[in-house]
DNA sequence: TTCATATAGTACCGTAACAGTACTCTTTCG
DNA sequence: CGAAAGAGTACTGTTACGGTACTATATGAA
């Protein structure tokens, strides 16, 4: 698993859809629902959450709708994922919250999980809505070759 | 969340516990249970799963027990996580399985998710049980500075 | 001013995965 | 043969996910 929830996936799809419409400054939930094929209630719920996380701005009333709160290159994957599913922590102990796990003294893994969590966050923070709206692989092509963490690690360990 | 399940966390703790006992070639589930503070049934279930994924070897009968199937530096985080919770895919569409998501044509995010999934896998594959049994941060210190994907990205985009 | 349209807020429910537990069977050493 | 240990199966409670319905509020236009 290690998966992102369906709602999150949908939410990012909606954000990408908005990012691709440079022209329209306001898009109604109904329109995004038709576009994506997702049921309106689901879309509404997501847009509301994204708004309360300040990734979108909303205008109420007739001819209202939603728009991006910032430029697409100023919104990261972490922003979007955390907006829908809360602060992301690999394990109970890897987040910032005070860990009350009584096994902590015996397992001794907390520091490691925190470190790993930080690495994943860094990776995800490097990807923006702008990348997602287009092709991540094209934008970040320079990274896919030999300078990934994996290869560097082999060197560091040996 | 983007979290790993509790069971997975426990499982890796057990693996680390085994990795730290260089001497003992066979350790009983009961012993690992006492060590970790986890209930025996839970420990047994996990050890069984880890064995069927060929990360551990088991010996039945009196004075039986479990041992690592390979050297700790030959077992990666991905091996352990997938052993407990199956193949890891960030979204329905990011794995290798044929994606039957009927929204795929509209969402157009599949390629991006696959790429991101691959990045995360690379990161996790770079961390071994040996690292987890000790200090990941110490072993991989050389990576924590400025050569993370995040900084390289900024350059590539600008 | 009234109405249609849009977002905001709340509440609810069914399903499935997670986490934990119990019980039985099989193998092996003493 | 019996004790000890792993292997297998099955069951259960809880929680979060995913989806839906209903109501309230705001705004532009007729």
Short mmCIF file of N, CA and C in Angstrom, two decimals, chain B residues 21 43 46 48 60 62-64 76 79 88 90 93 97-98 104 109-110 113 115 118 126 131 133 147 150 153:
data_model
loop_
_atom_site.label_atom_id
_atom_site.label_comp_id
_atom_site.label_asym_id
_atom_site.label_seq_id
_atom_site.Cartn_x
_atom_site.Cartn_y
_atom_site.Cartn_z
N UNK B 21 21.00 -9.26 16.69
CA UNK B 21 21.55 -10.43 17.36
C UNK B 21 22.42 -11.20 16.39
N UNK B 43 3.06 -11.32 16.85
CA UNK B 43 4.43 -11.60 16.43
C UNK B 43 4.48 -12.84 15.53
N UNK B 46 3.25 -12.13 12.03
CA UNK B 46 4.20 -11.35 11.25
C UNK B 46 5.38 -12.20 10.80
N UNK B 48 5.49 -15.30 10.32
CA UNK B 48 5.05 -16.24 9.29
C UNK B 48 5.03 -15.56 7.91
N UNK B 60 11.02 -25.65 12.29
CA UNK B 60 9.90 -26.07 13.13
C UNK B 60 10.38 -27.01 14.23
N UNK B 62 10.61 -28.46 18.38
CA UNK B 62 11.25 -27.97 19.59
C UNK B 62 12.62 -27.38 19.27
N UNK B 63 12.96 -26.33 19.98
CA UNK B 63 14.20 -25.56 19.75
C UNK B 63 14.29 -25.05 18.31
N UNK B 64 13.12 -24.84 17.73
CA UNK B 64 13.07 -24.21 16.41
C UNK B 64 13.10 -22.71 16.57
N UNK B 76 16.08 -4.76 1.80
CA UNK B 76 15.73 -3.34 1.75
C UNK B 76 14.39 -3.06 2.41
N UNK B 79 11.54 -4.42 0.42
CA UNK B 79 11.32 -5.85 0.65
C UNK B 79 10.41 -6.05 1.86
N UNK B 88 3.64 -2.05 -3.34
CA UNK B 88 3.27 -0.70 -2.96
C UNK B 88 3.11 0.21 -4.16
N UNK B 90 1.34 4.06 -5.04
CA UNK B 90 0.84 5.31 -4.48
C UNK B 90 -0.64 5.51 -4.78
N UNK B 93 -3.49 3.65 -10.02
CA UNK B 93 -2.94 3.64 -11.37
C UNK B 93 -1.42 3.66 -11.41
N UNK B 97 0.12 -3.08 -12.40
CA UNK B 97 -1.12 -3.72 -12.80
C UNK B 97 -1.85 -2.88 -13.85
N UNK B 98 -2.48 -3.55 -14.77
CA UNK B 98 -3.25 -2.86 -15.78
C UNK B 98 -4.30 -1.99 -15.11
N UNK B 104 -9.13 7.46 -16.39
CA UNK B 104 -7.74 7.65 -16.80
C UNK B 104 -7.60 8.61 -17.97
N UNK B 109 -3.23 11.54 -15.29
CA UNK B 109 -2.20 11.68 -14.27
C UNK B 109 -1.38 10.41 -14.08
N UNK B 110 -1.81 9.38 -14.75
CA UNK B 110 -1.20 8.07 -14.53
C UNK B 110 0.32 8.07 -14.70
N UNK B 113 2.01 9.80 -11.76
CA UNK B 113 2.01 9.01 -10.53
C UNK B 113 3.00 7.87 -10.61
N UNK B 115 5.76 7.81 -12.25
CA UNK B 115 7.10 8.37 -12.11
C UNK B 115 7.41 8.66 -10.65
N UNK B 118 7.99 5.61 -8.63
CA UNK B 118 9.32 5.08 -8.89
C UNK B 118 10.37 5.81 -8.06
N UNK B 126 16.99 2.25 -1.20
CA UNK B 126 18.34 2.64 -0.81
C UNK B 126 18.60 2.46 0.68
N UNK B 131 20.82 -0.61 7.90
CA UNK B 131 20.67 0.80 8.26
C UNK B 131 19.64 0.96 9.37
N UNK B 133 18.65 -1.17 11.59
CA UNK B 133 19.07 -1.74 12.87
C UNK B 133 20.00 -0.78 13.61
N UNK B 147 21.96 17.72 -1.99
CA UNK B 147 21.72 17.00 -3.22
C UNK B 147 20.42 16.21 -3.20
N UNK B 150 14.69 17.92 -4.20
CA UNK B 150 14.04 19.22 -4.12
C UNK B 150 14.88 20.33 -4.73
N UNK B 153 15.44 20.12 -8.45
CA UNK B 153 14.22 20.45 -9.15
C UNK B 153 14.12 21.95 -9.42
#
